[in-house]
mmCIF file of C-alpha atoms and ligand atoms in Angstrom:
data_model
loop_
_atom_site.group_PDB
_atom_site.id
_atom_site.type_symbol
_atom_site.label_atom_id
_atom_site.label_comp_id
_atom_site.label_asym_id
_atom_site.label_seq_id
_atom_site.Cartn_x
_atom_site.Cartn_y
_atom_site.Cartn_z
ATOM 1 C CA MET G 1 163.734 58.168 176.872
ATOM 2 C CA LYS G 2 161.968 55.417 178.715
ATOM 3 C CA THR G 3 165.109 54.613 180.723
ATOM 4 C CA GLN G 4 165.616 58.281 181.329
ATOM 5 C CA LEU G 5 162.131 58.460 182.770
ATOM 6 C CA GLU G 6 162.650 55.397 184.892
ATOM 7 C CA ASN G 7 165.947 56.737 186.199
ATOM 8 C CA ILE G 8 164.388 59.974 187.225
ATOM 9 C CA TYR G 9 161.593 58.026 188.896
ATOM 10 C CA GLU G 10 164.139 55.944 190.798
ATOM 11 C CA ASN G 11 165.943 59.091 191.941
ATOM 12 C CA ALA G 12 162.675 60.631 192.969
ATOM 13 C CA LYS G 13 161.694 57.538 194.958
ATOM 14 C CA ASN G 14 165.082 57.577 196.597
ATOM 15 C CA ASP G 15 164.695 61.197 197.566
ATOM 16 C CA LEU G 16 161.250 60.432 198.920
ATOM 17 C CA THR G 17 162.446 57.675 201.230
ATOM 18 C CA LYS G 18 165.007 60.110 202.642
ATOM 19 C CA ALA G 19 162.425 62.889 203.063
ATOM 20 C CA SER G 20 161.518 63.587 206.654
ATOM 21 C CA SER G 21 159.509 66.778 206.612
ATOM 22 C CA ILE G 22 156.949 68.733 204.656
ATOM 23 C CA ASN G 23 159.775 71.041 203.617
ATOM 24 C CA ASP G 24 161.661 68.126 202.032
ATOM 25 C CA LEU G 25 158.506 67.147 200.155
ATOM 26 C CA ASP G 26 158.139 70.660 198.795
ATOM 27 C CA ASP G 27 161.722 70.518 197.540
ATOM 28 C CA ILE G 28 161.119 67.178 195.856
ATOM 29 C CA ARG G 29 157.970 68.414 194.199
ATOM 30 C CA ALA G 30 159.851 71.443 192.899
ATOM 31 C CA LYS G 31 162.747 69.332 191.668
ATOM 32 C CA TYR G 32 160.669 66.782 189.746
ATOM 33 C CA LEU G 33 157.115 67.941 189.217
ATOM 34 C CA SER G 34 157.108 71.712 188.871
ATOM 35 C CA ARG G 35 156.988 73.482 185.547
ATOM 36 C CA LYS G 36 160.783 73.576 185.504
ATOM 37 C CA GLY G 37 161.060 70.108 187.053
ATOM 38 C CA GLU G 38 162.804 67.163 185.482
ATOM 39 C CA PHE G 39 159.674 65.441 184.209
ATOM 40 C CA ASN G 40 158.417 68.512 182.479
ATOM 41 C CA GLU G 41 161.724 68.877 180.716
ATOM 42 C CA ILE G 42 161.189 65.399 179.308
ATOM 43 C CA LYS G 43 157.584 66.033 178.396
ATOM 44 C CA LYS G 44 158.764 68.993 176.387
ATOM 45 C CA GLY G 45 160.784 66.593 174.232
ATOM 46 C CA LEU G 46 157.732 64.431 173.487
ATOM 47 C CA LYS G 47 156.667 66.508 170.558
ATOM 48 C CA ASP G 48 159.778 65.467 168.633
ATOM 49 C CA LEU G 49 158.966 61.727 168.926
ATOM 50 C CA PRO G 50 157.111 59.666 166.329
ATOM 51 C CA GLU G 51 153.403 59.465 167.017
ATOM 52 C CA GLN G 52 153.406 55.877 168.413
ATOM 53 C CA ASP G 53 156.341 56.389 170.811
ATOM 54 C CA ARG G 54 154.895 59.663 171.896
ATOM 55 C CA LYS G 55 151.742 57.895 173.101
ATOM 56 C CA ILE G 56 153.644 55.207 174.999
ATOM 57 C CA ILE G 57 156.209 57.509 176.560
ATOM 58 C CA GLY G 58 153.564 60.125 177.268
ATOM 59 C CA ALA G 59 151.411 57.555 179.057
ATOM 60 C CA LEU G 60 154.396 56.306 181.034
ATOM 61 C CA ALA G 61 155.377 59.830 182.016
ATOM 62 C CA ASN G 62 151.835 60.502 183.208
ATOM 63 C CA GLU G 63 151.711 57.270 185.135
ATOM 64 C CA ILE G 64 154.996 57.993 186.862
ATOM 65 C CA THR G 65 154.132 61.568 187.756
ATOM 66 C CA GLN G 66 150.765 60.429 189.115
ATOM 67 C CA LYS G 67 152.443 57.779 191.254
ATOM 68 C CA LEU G 68 154.897 60.380 192.514
ATOM 69 C CA GLU G 69 152.100 62.847 193.207
ATOM 70 C CA SER G 70 150.183 60.321 195.252
ATOM 71 C CA THR G 71 153.235 59.199 197.213
ATOM 72 C CA ILE G 72 154.071 62.814 197.955
ATOM 73 C CA LYS G 73 150.507 63.426 199.035
ATOM 74 C CA SER G 74 150.340 60.474 201.409
ATOM 75 C CA LYS G 75 153.766 61.327 202.829
ATOM 76 C CA HIS G 76 152.574 64.908 203.183
ATOM 77 C CA ASP G 77 149.535 63.786 205.175
ATOM 78 C CA GLU G 78 151.687 61.605 207.361
ATOM 79 C CA PHE G 79 154.240 64.377 208.058
ATOM 80 C CA TYR G 80 151.520 66.896 208.630
ATOM 81 C CA LYS G 81 149.978 64.700 211.317
ATOM 82 C CA LYS G 82 153.353 64.104 212.926
ATOM 83 C CA GLU G 83 154.302 67.768 212.913
ATOM 84 C CA LEU G 84 150.892 68.727 214.273
ATOM 85 C CA ASP G 85 151.170 66.164 217.039
ATOM 86 C CA ILE G 86 154.557 67.544 218.051
ATOM 87 C CA LYS G 87 153.196 71.080 218.006
ATOM 88 C CA LEU G 88 150.147 70.141 220.046
ATOM 89 C CA GLN G 89 152.292 68.321 222.584
ATOM 90 C CA GLY G 90 154.298 71.500 223.014
ATOM 91 C CA GLU G 91 151.197 73.618 223.418
ATOM 92 C CA LYS G 92 149.379 71.157 225.578
ATOM 93 C CA LEU G 93 146.805 72.940 227.665
ATOM 94 C CA ASP G 94 144.719 71.804 230.554
ATOM 95 C CA ILE G 95 141.242 73.130 229.988
ATOM 96 C CA THR G 96 140.254 72.162 233.521
ATOM 97 C CA LEU G 97 142.646 74.757 235.020
ATOM 98 C CA PRO G 98 140.876 77.789 236.509
ATOM 99 C CA GLY G 99 141.068 80.952 234.357
ATOM 100 C CA LYS G 100 143.318 83.927 235.010
ATOM 101 C CA TYR G 101 141.776 86.530 237.333
ATOM 102 C CA VAL G 102 141.082 89.754 235.448
ATOM 103 C CA PRO G 103 140.419 92.544 237.913
ATOM 104 C CA GLN G 104 137.349 94.525 236.954
ATOM 105 C CA GLY G 105 136.930 98.203 237.745
ATOM 106 C CA HIS G 106 133.723 99.735 238.990
ATOM 107 C CA ILE G 107 132.164 103.076 239.663
ATOM 108 C CA HIS G 108 133.381 105.081 242.669
ATOM 109 C CA PRO G 109 130.734 105.293 245.427
ATOM 110 C CA LEU G 110 130.611 109.092 245.103
ATOM 111 C CA THR G 111 129.901 108.811 241.389
ATOM 112 C CA SER G 112 127.177 106.222 241.881
ATOM 113 C CA THR G 113 125.644 108.287 244.706
ATOM 114 C CA THR G 114 125.675 111.371 242.461
ATOM 115 C CA ASN G 115 124.077 109.372 239.654
ATOM 116 C CA GLU G 116 121.412 108.052 241.981
ATOM 117 C CA ILE G 117 120.532 111.505 243.373
ATOM 118 C CA VAL G 118 120.519 113.106 239.940
ATOM 119 C CA SER G 119 118.253 110.415 238.549
ATOM 120 C CA ILE G 120 115.760 110.924 241.403
ATOM 121 C CA PHE G 121 115.560 114.605 240.443
ATOM 122 C CA GLN G 122 115.310 113.739 236.766
ATOM 123 C CA ASN G 123 112.296 111.616 237.624
ATOM 124 C CA LEU G 124 110.848 114.643 239.432
ATOM 125 C CA GLY G 125 111.191 116.685 236.230
ATOM 126 C CA PHE G 126 114.595 118.355 236.707
ATOM 127 C CA SER G 127 117.220 118.441 233.978
ATOM 128 C CA VAL G 128 120.991 118.316 234.508
ATOM 129 C CA VAL G 129 123.573 121.016 233.766
ATOM 130 C CA ILE G 130 127.289 120.434 234.225
ATOM 131 C CA ASP G 131 130.735 121.802 233.363
ATOM 132 C CA GLU G 132 130.405 124.767 231.033
ATOM 133 C CA ASN G 133 127.479 126.029 233.107
ATOM 134 C CA SER G 134 129.344 125.753 236.398
ATOM 135 C CA PRO G 135 133.168 125.800 236.274
ATOM 136 C CA GLU G 136 135.214 124.742 239.304
ATOM 137 C CA VAL G 137 137.621 127.641 238.810
ATOM 138 C CA GLU G 138 135.189 130.465 239.281
ATOM 139 C CA THR G 139 135.085 134.217 239.776
ATOM 140 C CA GLU G 140 133.933 136.023 242.903
ATOM 141 C CA TYR G 141 131.194 137.433 240.705
ATOM 142 C CA TYR G 142 129.450 134.041 240.355
ATOM 143 C CA ASN G 143 130.537 132.464 243.619
ATOM 144 C CA PHE G 144 129.555 135.482 245.787
ATOM 145 C CA ASP G 145 128.535 138.819 244.196
ATOM 146 C CA MET G 146 125.565 137.610 242.188
ATOM 147 C CA LEU G 147 124.503 135.398 245.082
ATOM 148 C CA ASN G 148 123.951 138.432 247.246
ATOM 149 C CA VAL G 149 126.936 137.670 249.493
ATOM 150 C CA PRO G 150 128.081 141.011 250.931
ATOM 151 C CA GLN G 151 131.666 142.139 250.261
ATOM 152 C CA ASP G 152 132.542 141.791 253.930
ATOM 153 C CA HIS G 153 130.901 138.379 254.492
ATOM 154 C CA PRO G 154 133.276 136.101 256.415
ATOM 155 C CA ALA G 155 132.790 133.275 253.894
ATOM 156 C CA ARG G 156 134.854 135.312 251.424
ATOM 157 C CA ASP G 157 137.710 135.268 253.846
ATOM 158 C CA MET G 158 140.875 133.377 252.904
ATOM 159 C CA GLN G 159 140.063 130.983 255.742
ATOM 160 C CA ASP G 160 137.151 129.455 253.897
ATOM 161 C CA THR G 161 137.799 130.102 250.248
ATOM 162 C CA PHE G 162 140.823 129.100 248.200
ATOM 163 C CA TYR G 163 141.787 132.083 246.069
ATOM 164 C CA THR G 164 144.053 131.556 243.082
ATOM 165 C CA LYS G 165 146.997 133.531 241.745
ATOM 166 C CA ILE G 166 145.343 133.812 238.327
ATOM 167 C CA ALA G 167 143.727 137.114 239.340
ATOM 168 C CA PRO G 168 142.561 138.573 242.672
ATOM 169 C CA ASN G 169 138.935 137.683 241.954
ATOM 170 C CA VAL G 170 139.495 134.128 240.700
ATOM 171 C CA LEU G 171 138.891 131.325 243.175
ATOM 172 C CA LEU G 172 138.075 127.630 243.516
ATOM 173 C CA ARG G 173 134.327 127.646 243.943
ATOM 174 C CA SER G 174 133.266 127.115 247.536
ATOM 175 C CA GLN G 175 129.734 126.047 246.561
ATOM 176 C CA THR G 176 127.851 124.934 243.469
ATOM 177 C CA SER G 177 125.387 127.832 243.907
ATOM 178 C CA GLY G 178 127.162 129.818 241.177
ATOM 179 C CA ALA G 179 125.530 127.368 238.774
ATOM 180 C CA GLN G 180 122.195 129.036 239.641
ATOM 181 C CA ILE G 181 123.490 132.305 238.195
ATOM 182 C CA HIS G 182 124.988 130.674 235.087
ATOM 183 C CA VAL G 183 121.713 128.904 234.401
ATOM 184 C CA MET G 184 119.486 131.944 234.962
ATOM 185 C CA GLU G 185 121.729 134.073 232.741
ATOM 186 C CA ASN G 186 121.160 131.651 229.899
ATOM 187 C CA LYS G 187 117.560 130.596 230.344
ATOM 188 C CA LYS G 188 114.253 132.223 231.177
ATOM 189 C CA PRO G 189 111.758 130.550 233.565
ATOM 190 C CA PRO G 190 110.377 127.968 233.898
ATOM 191 C CA ILE G 191 113.722 126.619 235.120
ATOM 192 C CA ARG G 192 114.111 123.268 236.816
ATOM 193 C CA VAL G 193 117.711 122.044 236.994
ATOM 194 C CA VAL G 194 120.228 120.190 239.123
ATOM 195 C CA SER G 195 123.975 120.703 238.773
ATOM 196 C CA PRO G 196 126.446 118.274 240.382
ATOM 197 C CA GLY G 197 130.108 119.127 240.923
ATOM 198 C CA ARG G 198 133.157 119.504 243.143
ATOM 199 C CA VAL G 199 133.670 122.373 245.583
ATOM 200 C CA TYR G 200 136.645 123.490 247.697
ATOM 201 C CA ARG G 201 136.912 124.909 251.195
ATOM 202 C CA ASN G 202 139.847 125.637 253.400
ATOM 203 C CA GLU G 203 138.552 123.488 256.256
ATOM 204 C CA ASN G 204 140.192 121.658 259.079
ATOM 205 C CA ILE G 205 139.948 118.070 257.899
ATOM 206 C CA ASN G 206 138.131 115.631 260.167
ATOM 207 C CA ALA G 207 135.680 112.686 259.962
ATOM 208 C CA ARG G 208 132.928 114.936 258.557
ATOM 209 C CA LYS G 209 134.912 117.539 256.630
ATOM 210 C CA ASN G 210 137.382 117.466 253.784
ATOM 211 C CA ASN G 211 138.896 120.439 251.953
ATOM 212 C CA PHE G 212 137.135 119.442 248.780
ATOM 213 C CA PHE G 213 133.857 117.611 248.445
ATOM 214 C CA HIS G 214 130.864 117.318 246.143
ATOM 215 C CA GLN G 215 127.569 119.125 246.014
ATOM 216 C CA ILE G 216 124.450 118.927 243.922
ATOM 217 C CA GLU G 217 122.805 122.268 243.361
ATOM 218 C CA GLY G 218 119.101 122.485 242.546
ATOM 219 C CA LEU G 219 117.043 125.384 241.234
ATOM 220 C CA TYR G 220 113.334 125.692 240.478
ATOM 221 C CA VAL G 221 112.029 129.046 239.209
ATOM 222 C CA ASP G 222 108.548 129.601 237.827
ATOM 223 C CA LYS G 223 105.342 131.515 238.582
ATOM 224 C CA ASN G 224 103.761 130.782 241.979
ATOM 225 C CA ILE G 225 106.519 128.642 243.464
ATOM 226 C CA THR G 226 106.168 128.514 247.256
ATOM 227 C CA PHE G 227 107.960 127.132 250.294
ATOM 228 C CA GLY G 228 105.396 124.329 250.168
ATOM 229 C CA ASP G 229 106.881 123.259 246.800
ATOM 230 C CA LEU G 230 110.353 123.306 248.322
ATOM 231 C CA LYS G 231 109.270 121.085 251.214
ATOM 232 C CA GLY G 232 107.298 118.786 248.942
ATOM 233 C CA VAL G 233 110.182 118.226 246.504
ATOM 234 C CA LEU G 234 112.874 117.782 249.169
ATOM 235 C CA ASN G 235 110.727 115.484 251.334
ATOM 236 C CA GLU G 236 109.985 113.385 248.284
ATOM 237 C CA PHE G 237 113.699 113.273 247.482
ATOM 238 C CA ILE G 238 114.517 112.115 251.019
ATOM 239 C CA ARG G 239 111.794 109.493 250.910
ATOM 240 C CA LEU G 240 113.097 108.122 247.597
ATOM 241 C CA TYR G 241 116.764 108.240 248.584
ATOM 242 C CA PHE G 242 116.574 106.821 252.122
ATOM 243 C CA GLY G 243 113.259 104.998 252.060
ATOM 244 C CA SER G 244 110.796 106.408 254.590
ATOM 245 C CA SER G 245 112.620 104.965 257.595
ATOM 246 C CA ARG G 246 115.320 107.608 258.380
ATOM 247 C CA PRO G 247 114.243 110.433 260.679
ATOM 248 C CA THR G 248 114.881 113.916 259.229
ATOM 249 C CA ARG G 249 114.319 117.453 260.446
ATOM 250 C CA PHE G 250 113.910 120.870 258.840
ATOM 251 C CA ARG G 251 115.779 123.620 260.639
ATOM 252 C CA SER G 252 115.498 127.323 259.869
ATOM 253 C CA SER G 253 118.776 128.798 258.736
ATOM 254 C CA PHE G 254 120.361 131.659 256.837
ATOM 255 C CA PHE G 255 121.936 131.983 253.400
ATOM 256 C CA PRO G 256 122.494 135.363 251.704
ATOM 257 C CA PHE G 257 120.908 134.105 248.460
ATOM 258 C CA THR G 258 117.724 132.567 249.896
ATOM 259 C CA GLU G 259 114.986 133.962 252.092
ATOM 260 C CA PRO G 260 113.582 132.230 254.072
ATOM 261 C CA SER G 261 116.262 129.535 254.367
ATOM 262 C CA ALA G 262 116.365 126.083 255.892
ATOM 263 C CA GLU G 263 118.701 123.211 256.480
ATOM 264 C CA ILE G 264 117.779 119.558 256.523
ATOM 265 C CA ASP G 265 119.409 117.133 258.930
ATOM 266 C CA VAL G 266 119.193 113.357 258.809
ATOM 267 C CA GLN G 267 119.578 111.318 261.968
ATOM 268 C CA CYS G 268 123.111 109.926 262.232
ATOM 269 C CA ILE G 269 123.162 106.346 261.037
ATOM 270 C CA MET G 270 126.276 105.478 263.091
ATOM 271 C CA CYS G 271 124.688 106.092 266.487
ATOM 272 C CA ASP G 272 120.951 106.286 265.673
ATOM 273 C CA GLY G 273 120.843 109.785 267.096
ATOM 274 C CA LYS G 274 122.708 109.042 270.319
ATOM 275 C CA GLY G 275 125.733 111.120 269.338
ATOM 276 C CA CYS G 276 129.112 109.915 268.097
ATOM 277 C CA ARG G 277 132.360 110.978 266.440
ATOM 278 C CA THR G 278 130.813 111.109 262.954
ATOM 279 C CA CYS G 279 128.049 113.551 263.981
ATOM 280 C CA SER G 280 130.285 115.150 266.636
ATOM 281 C CA GLY G 281 127.858 114.203 269.363
ATOM 282 C CA THR G 282 124.776 115.921 267.944
ATOM 283 C CA GLY G 283 122.949 112.832 266.672
ATOM 284 C CA TRP G 284 122.261 114.588 263.341
ATOM 285 C CA LEU G 285 124.120 115.156 260.080
ATOM 286 C CA GLU G 286 123.323 118.149 257.917
ATOM 287 C CA ILE G 287 122.766 117.068 254.340
ATOM 288 C CA LEU G 288 121.524 120.170 252.585
ATOM 289 C CA GLY G 289 120.831 123.862 252.652
ATOM 290 C CA ALA G 290 117.840 125.327 250.873
ATOM 291 C CA GLY G 291 115.497 128.275 250.641
ATOM 292 C CA MET G 292 113.371 130.547 248.489
ATOM 293 C CA VAL G 293 115.553 132.367 245.942
ATOM 294 C CA ASP G 294 116.202 135.882 247.270
ATOM 295 C CA PRO G 295 114.469 138.569 245.131
ATOM 296 C CA ASN G 296 117.835 140.337 244.842
ATOM 297 C CA VAL G 297 119.303 137.295 243.103
ATOM 298 C CA LEU G 298 116.424 137.157 240.614
ATOM 299 C CA LYS G 299 116.729 140.887 239.915
ATOM 300 C CA GLY G 300 120.472 140.508 239.314
ATOM 301 C CA VAL G 301 119.887 138.114 236.418
ATOM 302 C CA GLY G 302 116.981 140.113 235.005
ATOM 303 C CA ILE G 303 114.102 137.959 236.241
ATOM 304 C CA ASP G 304 111.202 139.979 237.686
ATOM 305 C CA PRO G 305 110.685 138.857 241.313
ATOM 306 C CA ASP G 306 107.131 140.214 241.240
ATOM 307 C CA VAL G 307 106.243 137.709 238.523
ATOM 308 C CA TYR G 308 108.503 134.776 239.331
ATOM 309 C CA SER G 309 109.619 133.004 242.482
ATOM 310 C CA GLY G 310 111.671 129.919 243.111
ATOM 311 C CA PHE G 311 113.568 127.732 245.488
ATOM 312 C CA ALA G 312 117.143 126.494 245.516
ATOM 313 C CA PHE G 313 118.996 123.811 247.395
ATOM 314 C CA GLY G 314 122.503 122.465 247.685
ATOM 315 C CA MET G 315 123.290 119.042 249.085
ATOM 316 C CA GLY G 316 126.502 117.325 250.128
ATOM 317 C CA VAL G 317 127.091 114.116 248.204
ATOM 318 C CA GLU G 318 129.612 112.668 250.698
ATOM 319 C CA ARG G 319 127.247 113.165 253.611
ATOM 320 C CA LEU G 320 124.417 111.493 251.724
ATOM 321 C CA ALA G 321 126.615 108.536 250.814
ATOM 322 C CA MET G 322 127.894 108.237 254.412
ATOM 323 C CA LEU G 323 124.345 108.145 255.751
ATOM 324 C CA LYS G 324 123.195 105.564 253.269
ATOM 325 C CA TYR G 325 126.136 103.169 253.508
ATOM 326 C CA ALA G 326 127.091 103.754 257.172
ATOM 327 C CA ILE G 327 130.516 105.210 256.326
ATOM 328 C CA ASP G 328 131.918 106.829 259.442
ATOM 329 C CA ASP G 329 134.709 108.934 257.926
ATOM 330 C CA ILE G 330 134.586 111.232 254.867
ATOM 331 C CA ARG G 331 138.306 110.682 254.227
ATOM 332 C CA LEU G 332 137.634 107.088 253.174
ATOM 333 C CA PHE G 333 136.230 108.404 249.886
ATOM 334 C CA PHE G 334 139.540 109.991 248.954
ATOM 335 C CA ASN G 335 142.178 107.570 250.267
ATOM 336 C CA ASN G 336 141.676 105.148 247.376
ATOM 337 C CA ASP G 337 142.030 102.149 249.654
ATOM 338 C CA VAL G 338 140.745 99.293 247.484
ATOM 339 C CA ARG G 339 139.545 97.384 250.555
ATOM 340 C CA PHE G 340 137.060 100.214 251.047
ATOM 341 C CA LEU G 341 136.243 100.814 247.385
ATOM 342 C CA GLU G 342 135.729 97.119 246.589
ATOM 343 C CA GLN G 343 132.713 97.049 248.877
ATOM 344 C CA PHE G 344 130.831 99.176 246.331
ATOM 345 C CA LYS G 345 130.956 96.787 243.371
HETATM 346 N N1 LIG O 401 125.430 126.800 248.849
HETATM 347 C C1 LIG O 401 124.987 126.476 250.175
HETATM 348 C C2 LIG O 401 126.146 125.808 250.924
HETATM 349 O O1 LIG O 401 127.077 125.381 250.299
HETATM 350 C C3 LIG O 401 123.798 125.541 250.153
HETATM 351 C C4 LIG O 401 122.574 126.175 249.572
HETATM 352 C C5 LIG O 401 122.314 126.045 248.230
HETATM 353 C C6 LIG O 401 121.697 126.863 250.356
HETATM 354 C C7 LIG O 401 121.171 126.603 247.682
HETATM 355 C C8 LIG O 401 120.567 127.446 249.840
HETATM 356 C C9 LIG O 401 120.313 127.291 248.499
HETATM 357 O O2 LIG O 401 126.143 125.710 252.120
#
């Protein structure tokens, strides 16, 4: 049995000198040292030996397996290092190389302008209504009828308004003012809201006009609201948005749903009022329409105009962004030229 053991040990040592990888070592361990390995087979026979021999052979078997274990272990460490070195060589990386450029998106200037305007009004006590309270595909009822726009008003004409084929009275809203009606149908005064969104008009496209653009509608209805409140709120908005430095002017105007009505112009930033292509020579750019809510509009939504009054306004987001960032052509917002957009990171 002793010779048997020694023979197996010799074989094992032989195998070990030939081993060249961790895989080989695993095979050797399985062949000799596992539960079904050659040494275990021998150890199983120990129980049949006389007590004295059993001790000697048992000790020898243990000694040999321990020696084998430790050789396998040191070879394992050695191979592991070698294999790791080879792997690392293959994956060698230069940590001084500059990183890969990952382009980062950012918010479109119209979105950030909208956010900025809306947050100014939020700070003035207005809340925001969007989407379900002011759909872009709208009916004549909300876009015109309830806003006191007469049936024969030229703004209803196909030239200004995009009608759809869904039904004769369904259109792409030409203004966000329909949001006023949606809000007043759902809420009793006091009402103080702004509603941003996209509007569509069949315009000739030029530096100032596109056939869709963005507006922010505002509505304030309560007891004792006067034109003084309108001026106070809008002047404060202009002061906060532009800083006090840009000259502005109030101009009387007309809208079917407000009486009296006004428009606010801001001096053209491109020419400082001298007149240029962007302001078509006038020196001013109109940024918003406003006025006291017409009593007819209040009546239409069941609000008593003898008890309540209010003002409304609608401003053009593109115009406001152009004036703030000195953008001379509205079409730049919609061309998606990254050289333009990247300036608004
Ligand atoms: N809806 C008007 C426009 O698009 C602007 C406006 C809104 C005027 C609210 C008065 C009150 O021109």
